[in-house]
Coordinates of C-alpha atoms and ligand atoms in Angstrom, one line a residue:
M39 CA 14.3 13.8 -16.1
A40 CA 14.6 10.1 -15.5
M41 CA 11.7 8.3 -13.8
R42 CA 13.8 7.4 -10.8
D43 CA 14.8 11.1 -10.3
L44 CA 11.1 12.2 -10.6
L45 CA 10.2 9.5 -8.0
K46 CA 12.7 11.0 -5.5
K47 CA 12.0 14.6 -6.3
Y48 CA 8.3 14.5 -6.1
F49 CA 7.5 11.5 -3.9
G50 CA 10.7 11.2 -1.9
Y51 CA 11.1 7.5 -2.7
D52 CA 14.4 5.9 -3.8
S53 CA 13.1 2.8 -5.4
F54 CA 10.0 1.3 -7.0
R55 CA 7.7 -1.2 -5.5
P56 CA 7.3 -4.5 -7.5
L57 CA 5.9 -3.8 -11.0
Q58 CA 5.6 -0.1 -10.6
E59 CA 8.6 0.7 -12.9
E60 CA 7.3 -1.7 -15.6
I61 CA 3.8 -0.2 -15.5
V62 CA 5.1 3.4 -15.5
N63 CA 7.3 2.7 -18.6
H64 CA 4.5 1.0 -20.4
C65 CA 2.2 3.8 -19.6
V66 CA 4.6 6.5 -20.8
S67 CA 4.9 4.6 -24.1
G68 CA 1.2 5.4 -24.7
Q69 CA -0.4 2.0 -24.3
D70 CA -3.5 0.7 -22.5
A71 CA -3.1 -1.5 -19.4
L72 CA -4.9 -3.2 -16.6
V73 CA -3.2 -3.1 -13.2
L74 CA -4.1 -5.7 -10.5
M75 CA -2.4 -5.0 -7.2
P76 CA -3.4 -5.6 -3.6
T77 CA -4.3 -2.7 -1.3
G78 CA -1.1 -0.9 -0.4
G79 CA 0.7 -2.1 -3.5
G80 CA 1.2 1.4 -4.7
K81 CA -1.3 1.8 -7.6
S82 CA -1.6 5.6 -7.5
L83 CA 2.0 6.1 -8.4
C84 CA 1.5 4.0 -11.6
Y85 CA -0.4 7.0 -13.2
Q86 CA 0.8 9.9 -11.0
L87 CA 4.4 9.5 -12.1
P88 CA 3.6 9.2 -15.9
A89 CA 1.4 12.3 -15.4
L90 CA 4.5 14.3 -14.5
K91 CA 6.3 13.1 -17.6
F92 CA 3.5 13.8 -20.1
D93 CA 3.0 17.2 -21.7
G94 CA -0.7 17.1 -21.4
I95 CA -3.1 16.4 -18.5
T96 CA -4.0 13.1 -16.9
I97 CA -7.7 12.6 -16.2
V98 CA -8.3 10.3 -13.2
I99 CA -11.8 8.7 -12.7
S100 CA -12.3 8.0 -9.0
P101 CA -15.5 6.9 -7.2
L102 CA -15.3 8.3 -3.7
I103 CA -15.4 12.0 -3.0
A104 CA -13.4 11.7 0.2
L105 CA -10.6 9.8 -1.5
M106 CA -10.5 12.2 -4.4
K107 CA -9.9 15.1 -2.0
D108 CA -7.3 13.0 -0.2
Q109 CA -5.3 12.3 -3.3
V110 CA -5.4 15.8 -4.5
D111 CA -4.3 17.1 -1.1
A112 CA -1.4 14.6 -1.1
L113 CA -0.3 15.6 -4.6
T114 CA -0.5 19.3 -3.8
A115 CA 1.6 18.6 -0.7
N116 CA 4.3 17.0 -3.0
G117 CA 4.3 20.1 -5.2
I118 CA 2.3 18.5 -8.0
P119 CA -0.5 20.7 -9.5
A120 CA -3.8 18.7 -9.3
A121 CA -7.5 19.3 -8.7
Y122 CA -10.8 17.5 -8.6
L123 CA -14.3 18.1 -10.0
N124 CA -17.3 16.6 -8.2
S125 CA -20.8 17.5 -7.0
T126 CA -19.5 19.1 -3.8
L127 CA -17.9 22.1 -5.5
P128 CA -19.7 25.4 -6.0
Y129 CA -20.0 26.6 -9.6
P130 CA -17.3 29.4 -9.4
E131 CA -14.8 26.8 -8.1
V132 CA -15.6 24.5 -11.0
A133 CA -15.1 27.3 -13.5
R134 CA -11.8 28.2 -11.9
I135 CA -10.5 24.7 -12.1
E136 CA -11.7 24.2 -15.7
A137 CA -9.9 27.4 -16.7
Q138 CA -6.7 26.1 -15.0
A139 CA -7.0 22.8 -16.8
K140 CA -7.5 24.6 -20.2
Q141 CA -4.4 26.7 -19.6
G142 CA -2.4 23.6 -19.1
K143 CA -1.7 24.4 -15.4
L144 CA -2.8 21.1 -14.0
K145 CA -1.0 17.8 -14.3
L146 CA -3.8 15.7 -12.9
L147 CA -7.6 16.2 -12.8
Y148 CA -9.8 13.9 -10.8
L149 CA -13.3 13.4 -12.0
A150 CA -16.4 11.7 -10.4
P151 CA -17.8 9.2 -13.0
E152 CA -21.3 10.6 -12.9
R153 CA -20.0 13.8 -14.4
L154 CA -19.2 12.0 -17.7
A155 CA -22.9 11.5 -18.3
N156 CA -23.1 15.2 -18.7
P157 CA -22.4 16.3 -22.4
S158 CA -21.0 19.6 -21.2
T159 CA -18.3 17.8 -19.2
R160 CA -17.3 15.8 -22.3
Q161 CA -17.3 18.9 -24.3
F162 CA -15.0 20.5 -21.7
L163 CA -12.7 17.5 -22.0
T164 CA -12.4 18.0 -25.8
T165 CA -10.8 21.4 -25.1
L166 CA -7.9 19.8 -23.1
K167 CA -4.8 18.2 -24.2
I168 CA -5.3 14.8 -22.5
S169 CA -2.4 12.4 -22.3
L170 CA -3.9 9.6 -20.2
F171 CA -7.2 8.4 -18.7
A172 CA -6.6 6.6 -15.4
V173 CA -9.6 4.6 -14.0
D174 CA -9.1 4.0 -10.3
E175 CA -11.1 1.3 -8.5
A176 CA -11.9 -0.1 -11.9
H177 CA -13.9 -3.1 -10.4
C178 CA -16.7 -0.6 -9.9
I179 CA -17.6 -1.2 -13.5
S180 CA -18.6 -4.8 -12.9
E181 CA -21.8 -6.1 -11.6
W182 CA -19.9 -9.2 -10.4
G183 CA -17.8 -7.1 -8.0
H184 CA -18.6 -6.0 -4.5
D185 CA -18.9 -2.4 -5.3
F186 CA -20.8 -2.0 -8.6
R187 CA -21.4 1.7 -9.6
P188 CA -23.6 2.2 -12.6
D189 CA -22.0 5.6 -13.3
Y190 CA -18.8 3.7 -14.2
R191 CA -20.6 2.5 -17.4
N192 CA -20.2 6.1 -18.6
L193 CA -16.6 5.4 -19.2
D194 CA -17.7 3.7 -22.4
L195 CA -18.5 7.2 -23.6
L196 CA -14.9 8.2 -23.1
R197 CA -13.7 5.3 -25.2
T198 CA -16.0 6.3 -28.0
Q199 CA -15.3 10.0 -27.9
F200 CA -11.5 9.8 -27.2
P201 CA -10.4 6.6 -29.0
G202 CA -6.8 7.6 -29.3
I203 CA -6.1 8.3 -25.7
P204 CA -4.5 5.5 -23.6
M205 CA -6.3 4.2 -20.6
L206 CA -4.9 2.7 -17.4
A207 CA -7.4 0.8 -15.3
L208 CA -6.5 -0.1 -11.7
T209 CA -8.0 -2.4 -9.1
A210 CA -7.2 -4.5 -6.0
T211 CA -9.8 -7.1 -7.0
A212 CA -8.4 -10.5 -7.8
N213 CA -11.7 -12.0 -9.0
P214 CA -11.3 -13.2 -12.7
R215 CA -14.9 -12.5 -13.6
V216 CA -14.5 -8.9 -12.6
R217 CA -11.3 -8.6 -14.4
D218 CA -12.9 -9.9 -17.7
D219 CA -15.6 -7.4 -17.2
I220 CA -13.2 -4.5 -16.9
V221 CA -11.3 -5.5 -20.0
S222 CA -14.5 -5.8 -22.1
H223 CA -16.3 -2.7 -20.9
L224 CA -13.2 -0.5 -21.1
R225 CA -12.1 -2.2 -24.3
L226 CA -8.6 -2.9 -23.1
G227 CA -8.3 -5.9 -25.4
R228 CA -5.0 -4.9 -26.8
G229 CA -3.6 -3.6 -23.5
R230 CA -1.3 -5.5 -21.2
V231 CA -2.4 -6.9 -17.8
F232 CA 0.0 -6.4 -14.9
Q233 CA -0.8 -8.6 -12.0
S234 CA 1.3 -8.6 -8.9
S235 CA 1.1 -11.1 -6.1
F236 CA -1.7 -10.6 -3.7
N237 CA 0.6 -11.4 -0.8
R238 CA 0.7 -8.7 1.9
A239 CA 4.1 -9.6 3.2
N240 CA 4.0 -7.1 6.0
L241 CA 0.8 -8.5 7.5
A242 CA 0.9 -11.2 10.2
Y243 CA -2.2 -13.3 10.4
R244 CA -3.4 -14.8 13.7
V245 CA -6.5 -16.7 14.7
V246 CA -7.1 -17.3 18.4
P247 CA -9.9 -19.1 20.2
K248 CA -12.7 -16.8 21.2
K249 CA -12.2 -17.2 25.0
K250 CA -11.8 -14.1 27.2
A251 CA -11.7 -12.3 23.9
F252 CA -12.1 -8.8 25.4
E253 CA -9.1 -9.3 27.8
G254 CA -7.1 -10.5 24.8
L255 CA -8.2 -7.5 22.8
L256 CA -7.4 -5.1 25.5
A257 CA -3.9 -6.5 25.9
E258 CA -3.3 -6.2 22.2
I259 CA -4.3 -2.6 22.1
R260 CA -2.3 -1.7 25.2
R261 CA 0.8 -3.1 23.5
R262 CA 0.4 -0.4 20.8
P263 CA -0.2 2.9 22.5
D264 CA -1.5 5.6 20.1
E265 CA -1.5 3.2 17.2
A266 CA -4.5 3.0 14.8
V267 CA -6.7 -0.1 15.3
I268 CA -9.9 -1.2 13.6
I269 CA -12.1 -3.8 15.4
Y270 CA -14.7 -5.4 13.2
C271 CA -17.8 -6.7 15.0
F272 CA -20.9 -8.5 13.6
S273 CA -23.6 -6.2 14.9
R274 CA -24.1 -2.5 15.8
N275 CA -24.8 -3.4 19.4
A276 CA -21.5 -5.2 19.6
T277 CA -19.5 -2.2 18.2
E278 CA -21.1 0.0 20.9
K279 CA -20.4 -2.5 23.7
V280 CA -16.8 -3.0 22.6
A281 CA -16.2 0.7 22.3
D282 CA -17.8 1.4 25.7
D283 CA -15.8 -1.4 27.5
L284 CA -12.6 -0.1 25.9
K285 CA -13.4 3.4 27.1
A286 CA -14.1 2.1 30.6
N287 CA -10.6 0.7 30.5
G288 CA -9.1 4.0 29.6
I289 CA -8.7 3.4 25.8
N290 CA -9.5 6.3 23.5
A291 CA -12.1 4.4 21.3
A292 CA -15.3 5.1 19.3
A293 CA -18.0 3.0 17.6
Y294 CA -19.0 3.3 14.0
H295 CA -22.0 1.7 12.3
A296 CA -24.8 2.4 9.8
G297 CA -27.1 3.4 12.6
L298 CA -25.2 6.6 13.3
S299 CA -26.3 9.8 11.6
P300 CA -24.2 10.7 8.6
K301 CA -22.8 13.6 10.5
D302 CA -21.7 11.4 13.4
R303 CA -20.2 8.9 11.0
A304 CA -18.2 11.5 9.3
R305 CA -17.0 12.8 12.6
V306 CA -15.8 9.5 13.8
Q307 CA -14.0 8.9 10.5
E308 CA -12.4 12.3 10.6
K309 CA -11.1 11.8 14.2
F310 CA -9.7 8.4 13.2
I311 CA -7.9 9.9 10.2
R312 CA -6.5 12.7 12.2
D313 CA -5.1 10.3 15.0
E314 CA -7.5 11.9 17.5
V315 CA -9.4 8.6 18.2
P316 CA -7.0 5.8 17.3
V317 CA -9.3 2.8 18.1
I318 CA -12.6 2.2 16.2
A319 CA -15.0 -0.7 16.8
A320 CA -17.0 -0.9 13.6
T321 CA -19.2 -2.9 11.3
I322 CA -17.7 -3.7 8.0
A323 CA -19.1 -0.5 6.5
F324 CA -16.1 1.2 8.1
G325 CA -13.0 1.6 6.0
M326 CA -14.4 2.0 2.4
G327 CA -13.6 5.7 2.1
I328 CA -10.4 5.6 4.1
D329 CA -6.9 5.5 2.8
K330 CA -5.2 5.7 6.2
P331 CA -1.9 4.0 5.7
D332 CA -0.8 3.4 9.2
V333 CA -3.4 1.1 10.7
R334 CA -1.4 -1.3 12.7
L335 CA -4.0 -3.9 13.8
V336 CA -7.2 -5.1 12.4
V337 CA -9.3 -7.3 14.6
H338 CA -12.2 -9.6 13.8
M339 CA -14.3 -10.2 16.9
D340 CA -16.8 -12.4 15.0
L341 CA -16.7 -14.7 12.1
P342 CA -16.4 -12.8 8.7
K343 CA -18.9 -14.0 6.1
S344 CA -16.4 -14.8 3.4
V345 CA -12.6 -15.2 2.7
E346 CA -12.9 -12.3 0.2
G347 CA -14.4 -10.0 2.8
Y348 CA -11.8 -11.1 5.4
Y349 CA -8.9 -10.4 3.0
Q350 CA -10.4 -7.0 2.1
E351 CA -10.9 -6.0 5.7
T352 CA -7.6 -7.2 6.9
G353 CA -6.1 -5.5 3.9
R354 CA -6.8 -2.1 5.5
A355 CA -3.9 -2.8 7.9
G356 CA -0.3 -1.6 7.0
R357 CA -0.8 0.0 3.6
D358 CA 2.5 1.8 4.3
G359 CA 4.4 -1.5 4.2
L360 CA 5.3 -1.5 7.9
P361 CA 4.7 -4.6 10.0
S362 CA 1.0 -4.8 11.0
E363 CA -1.2 -7.5 12.5
C364 CA -4.5 -9.2 11.7
L365 CA -6.1 -10.9 14.7
F366 CA -9.2 -13.0 14.5
F367 CA -11.1 -14.3 17.6
Y368 CA -12.7 -17.5 16.3
S369 CA -15.6 -19.5 17.7
A370 CA -17.3 -22.1 15.5
G371 CA -20.5 -21.2 17.3
D372 CA -20.6 -17.8 15.6
R373 CA -21.9 -19.5 12.6
I374 CA -25.3 -19.3 14.1
K375 CA -25.3 -15.5 13.8
H376 CA -25.0 -15.9 10.0
E377 CA -27.5 -18.7 9.8
Y378 CA -30.3 -16.4 10.9
F379 CA -29.7 -14.2 7.9
I380 CA -29.1 -17.1 5.5
R381 CA -32.4 -18.7 6.4
G382 CA -34.1 -15.4 5.6
M383 CA -32.9 -15.5 1.9
D384 CA -35.5 -16.4 -0.7
D385 CA -33.1 -17.5 -3.4
L386 CA -32.0 -21.0 -2.7
D387 CA -29.0 -20.8 -5.0
E388 CA -27.9 -17.7 -3.2
R389 CA -28.3 -19.4 0.2
Q390 CA -26.1 -22.2 -1.0
R391 CA -23.4 -19.8 -2.3
V392 CA -23.4 -17.9 1.0
R393 CA -23.1 -21.1 3.0
V394 CA -20.2 -22.3 0.9
Q395 CA -18.4 -19.0 1.5
L396 CA -18.9 -19.3 5.2
Q397 CA -17.6 -22.8 5.1
E398 CA -14.5 -21.6 3.4
M399 CA -14.0 -19.0 6.0
M400 CA -14.3 -21.6 8.8
R401 CA -11.9 -23.8 7.0
Y402 CA -9.4 -20.9 7.1
A403 CA -10.0 -20.4 10.8
E404 CA -9.4 -24.1 11.5
L405 CA -6.3 -24.5 9.4
K406 CA -3.4 -26.6 10.5
T407 CA -1.3 -25.3 7.6
C408 CA 0.0 -21.8 6.7
R409 CA -2.8 -19.2 6.6
R410 CA -1.0 -17.0 4.1
A411 CA -0.6 -19.9 1.7
F412 CA -4.3 -20.6 2.0
L413 CA -5.3 -17.1 1.2
L414 CA -3.0 -16.8 -1.8
R415 CA -4.1 -20.1 -3.2
Y416 CA -7.7 -19.1 -2.6
F417 CA -7.1 -16.2 -5.0
G418 CA -5.6 -18.4 -7.6
E419 CA -1.9 -17.9 -7.0
T420 CA 0.5 -20.7 -7.9
G421 CA 4.0 -21.3 -6.7
V422 CA 3.0 -20.3 -3.2
P423 CA 5.6 -21.3 -0.5
E424 CA 4.2 -23.9 2.1
T425 CA 5.2 -21.7 5.0
C426 CA 5.4 -17.9 5.5
G427 CA 7.1 -17.6 8.8
S428 CA 4.7 -14.9 10.0
C429 CA 1.3 -16.5 10.6
D430 CA 0.3 -18.2 13.9
V431 CA 0.5 -21.6 12.3
C432 CA 4.0 -21.0 11.1
V433 CA 5.0 -19.2 14.3
P434 CA 2.9 -20.3 17.2
R435 CA 2.6 -18.0 20.2
A436 CA 0.1 -17.1 22.9
V437 CA -1.9 -13.9 22.7
E438 CA -0.8 -12.6 26.0
A439 CA 2.9 -13.5 25.5
K440 CA 5.0 -11.3 22.1
A441 CA 8.2 -10.4 24.1
E442 CA 8.1 -6.9 22.7
P443 CA 9.1 -6.6 19.0
V444 CA 12.7 -5.6 18.6
Q445 CA 12.9 -2.0 17.4
D446 CA 15.9 -0.7 15.6
F447 CA 14.9 2.9 16.0
D448 CA 14.8 5.3 18.9
Q449 CA 11.3 5.0 20.3
D450 CA 11.4 8.3 22.3
L451 CA 12.5 10.3 19.3
F452 CA 9.8 8.6 17.2
E453 CA 7.2 9.7 19.7
E454 CA 8.4 13.2 19.6
L455 CA 8.5 13.3 15.9
R456 CA 4.9 11.9 15.8
L457 CA 3.8 14.7 18.1
L458 CA 5.5 17.3 15.9
R459 CA 3.8 15.8 12.9
R460 CA 0.4 16.0 14.6
N461 CA 1.0 19.7 15.3
L462 CA 2.1 20.4 11.7
A463 CA -0.9 18.6 10.4
A464 CA -3.3 20.5 12.7
T465 CA -2.1 23.9 11.6
R466 CA -2.4 22.9 8.0
H467 CA -5.8 21.1 8.3
V468 CA -4.6 17.8 6.8
P469 CA -4.3 14.3 8.3
P470 CA -0.9 13.6 9.9
Y471 CA 0.0 10.8 7.5
M472 CA -0.1 13.4 4.7
I473 CA 2.8 15.3 6.3
V474 CA 5.0 12.3 6.2
G475 CA 4.4 8.5 6.9
D476 CA 5.5 6.4 9.9
K477 CA 8.2 4.9 7.8
T478 CA 9.8 8.3 7.3
L479 CA 9.6 9.1 11.0
Q480 CA 11.1 5.7 11.9
E481 CA 14.0 6.3 9.5
M482 CA 14.6 9.7 11.1
A483 CA 14.6 8.0 14.5
R484 CA 17.2 5.6 13.2
Q485 CA 19.5 7.9 11.4
F486 CA 19.2 11.1 13.4
P487 CA 19.6 13.4 10.3
Q488 CA 20.7 16.8 11.6
S489 CA 21.0 18.7 8.3
R490 CA 18.8 19.2 5.3
E491 CA 21.3 17.5 3.1
H492 CA 21.0 14.3 5.2
L493 CA 17.2 14.7 5.5
I494 CA 16.7 14.6 1.8
G495 CA 18.2 11.1 1.8
I496 CA 15.3 9.8 4.0
T497 CA 12.5 7.9 2.3
G498 CA 9.4 9.9 1.8
I499 CA 11.2 13.3 1.8
G500 CA 11.0 14.8 -1.6
R501 CA 11.7 18.4 -2.7
E502 CA 8.4 19.9 -1.5
K503 CA 8.4 18.1 1.9
L504 CA 12.0 19.2 2.5
A505 CA 11.0 22.8 1.7
Q506 CA 7.9 22.7 3.9
Y507 CA 9.0 20.7 6.9
G508 CA 12.7 20.2 6.6
G509 CA 13.6 22.9 9.1
A510 CA 11.0 21.7 11.7
F511 CA 12.2 18.1 11.6
V512 CA 15.9 19.0 11.7
D513 CA 15.4 21.3 14.6
A514 CA 13.5 18.7 16.6
I515 CA 16.1 16.0 15.9
R516 CA 18.9 18.3 16.9
A517 CA 17.1 19.3 20.0
Y518 CA 16.8 15.7 21.0
A519 CA 20.2 14.3 19.8
V520 CA 22.7 17.1 20.5
P521 CA 22.3 17.2 24.4
K522 CA 22.5 13.4 24.4
G523 CA 25.6 13.4 22.1
I524 CA 23.9 11.2 19.5
P525 CA 25.7 11.6 16.1
E526 CA 24.1 11.3 12.7
R527 CA 24.0 7.7 11.4
L528 CA 24.1 6.8 7.8
A529 CA 21.6 3.9 7.8
A530 CA 20.3 0.9 9.7
T531 CA 23.0 -1.0 11.6
T532 CA 21.1 -4.2 11.8
V533 CA 20.4 -6.7 9.1
R534 CA 16.6 -7.3 9.1
A535 CA 15.3 -10.7 8.2
R536 CA 13.1 -10.3 5.2
P537 CA 9.6 -11.8 5.3
V538 CA 9.2 -14.7 2.9
K539 CA 7.0 -13.8 0.0
A540 CA 5.9 -15.2 -3.3
I541 CA 8.2 -14.0 -6.1
S542 CA 6.4 -11.9 -8.6
S543 CA 6.0 -13.0 -12.2
S544 CA 8.1 -10.1 -13.3
T545 CA 11.0 -11.3 -11.1
R546 CA 10.6 -14.8 -12.4
E547 CA 10.9 -13.5 -16.0
T548 CA 14.2 -11.7 -15.1
V549 CA 15.5 -14.8 -13.4
R550 CA 14.6 -16.9 -16.4
M551 CA 16.6 -14.6 -18.7
F552 CA 19.5 -14.5 -16.3
E553 CA 19.6 -18.2 -16.2
A554 CA 19.8 -18.2 -20.0
K555 CA 23.2 -16.5 -19.4
R556 CA 22.1 -13.0 -20.5
S557 CA 24.0 -10.0 -19.3
L558 CA 22.3 -7.6 -16.9
E559 CA 22.4 -4.8 -19.6
S560 CA 20.7 -6.9 -22.2
I561 CA 17.9 -8.0 -19.8
A562 CA 17.4 -4.4 -18.8
R563 CA 17.2 -3.3 -22.4
E564 CA 14.8 -6.0 -23.5
R565 CA 12.6 -5.6 -20.4
K566 CA 12.8 -1.8 -20.5
L567 CA 14.0 -1.8 -16.9
S568 CA 17.0 -0.2 -15.3
V569 CA 20.0 -2.4 -14.4
V570 CA 19.3 -1.6 -10.8
T571 CA 15.8 -3.1 -11.0
V572 CA 17.2 -6.2 -12.8
L573 CA 19.6 -6.6 -9.9
N574 CA 16.8 -6.0 -7.4
H575 CA 14.8 -8.8 -9.0
L576 CA 17.8 -11.1 -8.8
E577 CA 18.5 -10.3 -5.2
E578 CA 14.8 -10.8 -4.4
A579 CA 15.1 -14.3 -5.8
L580 CA 18.3 -15.0 -3.8
D581 CA 16.7 -13.6 -0.6
N582 CA 13.9 -16.0 -1.2
G583 CA 16.2 -18.9 -1.1
R584 CA 16.8 -19.4 -4.8
S585 CA 20.3 -20.1 -6.0
L586 CA 21.7 -18.4 -9.1
D587 CA 24.8 -19.1 -11.1
A588 CA 26.4 -15.7 -11.8
S589 CA 29.6 -17.0 -13.4
H590 CA 28.7 -15.4 -16.8
L591 CA 28.9 -11.9 -15.4
S592 CA 32.1 -9.8 -15.6
A593 CA 32.8 -9.3 -12.0
P594 CA 35.2 -7.0 -10.1
D595 CA 38.4 -8.8 -9.3
D596 CA 38.5 -11.0 -6.2
D597 CA 40.5 -8.5 -4.2
R598 CA 37.9 -5.8 -4.6
L599 CA 35.1 -8.2 -3.9
E600 CA 36.8 -9.2 -0.7
R601 CA 37.1 -5.6 0.4
M602 CA 33.4 -5.1 -0.3
R603 CA 32.6 -8.2 1.7
E604 CA 34.6 -6.9 4.6
A605 CA 32.9 -3.5 4.4
F606 CA 29.4 -5.0 4.4
R607 CA 30.4 -7.2 7.3
E608 CA 31.8 -4.3 9.3
A609 CA 28.7 -2.2 8.6
G610 CA 26.6 -5.1 9.8
T611 CA 24.1 -4.5 7.0
Y612 CA 23.8 -5.0 3.3
M613 CA 22.6 -1.4 2.8
L614 CA 24.9 0.4 0.4
A615 CA 25.5 3.7 2.1
P616 CA 27.3 2.4 5.2
A617 CA 29.6 0.2 3.1
K618 CA 30.3 3.1 0.7
A619 CA 31.2 5.3 3.6
K620 CA 33.8 2.8 4.7
L621 CA 35.2 2.2 1.2
G622 CA 35.3 5.7 -0.1
D623 CA 35.3 7.0 -3.6
A624 CA 37.4 4.2 -5.1
Y625 CA 34.2 2.1 -5.2
S626 CA 31.1 3.4 -7.0
Y627 CA 27.5 2.6 -5.9
D628 CA 27.1 0.6 -9.1
E629 CA 30.1 -1.5 -8.3
L630 CA 28.9 -2.0 -4.8
R631 CA 25.4 -3.0 -5.9
L632 CA 26.9 -5.6 -8.3
G633 CA 29.3 -6.7 -5.6
R634 CA 26.5 -7.2 -3.1
F635 CA 24.6 -9.4 -5.6
L636 CA 27.7 -11.5 -6.4
L637 CA 28.5 -11.9 -2.7
K638 CA 24.9 -13.1 -2.0
A639 CA 25.0 -15.4 -5.0
R640 CA 28.1 -17.2 -3.8
P641 CA 28.2 -16.8 -0.1
Q642 CA 31.1 -18.1 2.1
Ligands
LIG53 P1 -3.0 1.3 -3.4 O1 -3.8 2.3 -4.1 O2 -2.4 0.2 -4.3 O3 -3.7 0.7 -2.2 P2 -1.3 3.5 -2.7 O4 -1.1 4.0 -4.0 O5 -2.3 4.2 -1.8 O6 -1.7 1.9 -2.8 O7 0.1 3.3 -1.9 C1 0.2 2.8 -0.6 C2 1.3 3.4 0.2 O8 2.6 3.1 -0.4 C3 1.2 5.0 0.1 O9 1.5 5.4 1.4 C4 2.3 5.4 -0.9 O10 2.8 6.6 -0.6 C5 3.3 4.3 -0.6 N1 4.2 4.0 -1.8 C6 3.8 3.9 -3.1 N2 4.9 3.6 -3.9 C7 6.0 3.6 -3.1 C8 7.4 3.4 -3.3 N3 7.9 3.2 -4.5 N4 8.2 3.5 -2.3 C9 7.7 3.7 -1.0 N5 6.4 3.9 -0.7 C10 5.5 3.9 -1.7
LIG54 ZN1 2.3 -19.0 7.5

């Protein structure tokens, strides 16, 4: 089965995120690689999809027990046989999983790194037909990273004992020193490095003066009823105070910090993941073991200690790709809080380093130029646009203003579907986001699918999700739409402005080949991509304001192109399905896709 079909069947997605397709193809060809992608970039899919294609099993090394369980639950929910082995499992369970693996019944097996130190685990691995080792959170191998785990050094044993098996290492760390460490420890010397832009295009960055900060915070939270929010504070006391003040104002909030008992911490985390307490005031310890994709707002009440830390913490917003905000209440005076700790440091070099990091963070806060551009350049990206159109410097506005955002979906239906999702999740004992994501619910609330045939066309609905929840969602949508006389709609009826983002190196490569007058097919062949992806790259370049000369392509005749232009215009969107519905079978999707590109390339 083609990769794209596997993508839809198991994960419910219609297209790849940037670099995913290249990485998946590279991986299937049996070669090593290092993948550097920001949080939310879609790293998991880079080994989960190849795992489905391989005959043998894919072994995934993952450091956090909670995340391991999450991933396995999510895979199982998509109908993919997977399991994990770690210290929390009783022996009979371990034996059962090992037997399944030996019988070839599992596609993916997650392992905690400390298990590799055990010769019996390595002996067990020799009895399997292993197709791939995937090393998640690969920065844990480096002492230069923020999360060094000595157990990761055991991976060296895998390389020695299983030299012929390809390895895919993945991380969201952009630090070059850490990257070199990963390559050398895992001996990835001959593998490729795939690095995507660290731009989080769906995140809006905002810094506001720390005056009446609590009122500002409250207003922001009230604008987002029931949405997940993380508020980072400098001290334990501050987290308690913010949470208490929010509760006094009727907000369902809780505090999280290292002073709580492990049991209490686990409970707060669990409630947050299950959408039972949506607002958490926390120290930076919160968030490490959490993959919650629908956090809509991350707030910094105090000065973060470094740009790296700030990027990582804000990165916990909007992993699902939907618009989310990062709000920072800044006061230069907060520097004093850090000074107290800095003066306590014995190592003078270390003191100096920490001061420089703090200085950089303050520079960010006081910028008069685009904040996104600063962040991307800080992490060494080049070719970064001067303005982003979605930070407070590029688009100034007051905190208490933002005019509600324009929504192109039915908010009431969305709320109903969210409630249904919560109920489905509760009976199955999984977090709601594991049923389906917000993006899927929003698309339902836009298209009103009233049959299973239509529902399968929605993003995030694969074969298994359709079988499990299709009936429930269709019933709920019908119950809402039929009395109101709302018909099914094919797709979005508004053209959404795309956020400006840095073009990836892969897109640049496609553009370069296209400008050398190569045909789409020959670019696709050489780059091992589909023609659709090549076109996506080219459209991405056009959408980012680049002009392309497409005169060397063999185009549909002018008449047909004109009809397509009309159809897109009438549909009010460049999405293919509505135009196709207007044009009928005389126009294939392939032709429409090419037509769309040509129309964008020479607009009138
Ligand atoms: P990372 O590990 O890089 O932080 P994940 O693998 O957790 O990112 O993916 C982030 C989110 O994006 C998940 O909710 C995932 O299901 C979703 N996702 C991944 N790939 C795609 C895709 N091709 N289309 C739509 N959503 C995707
Ligand atoms: Zn900007």
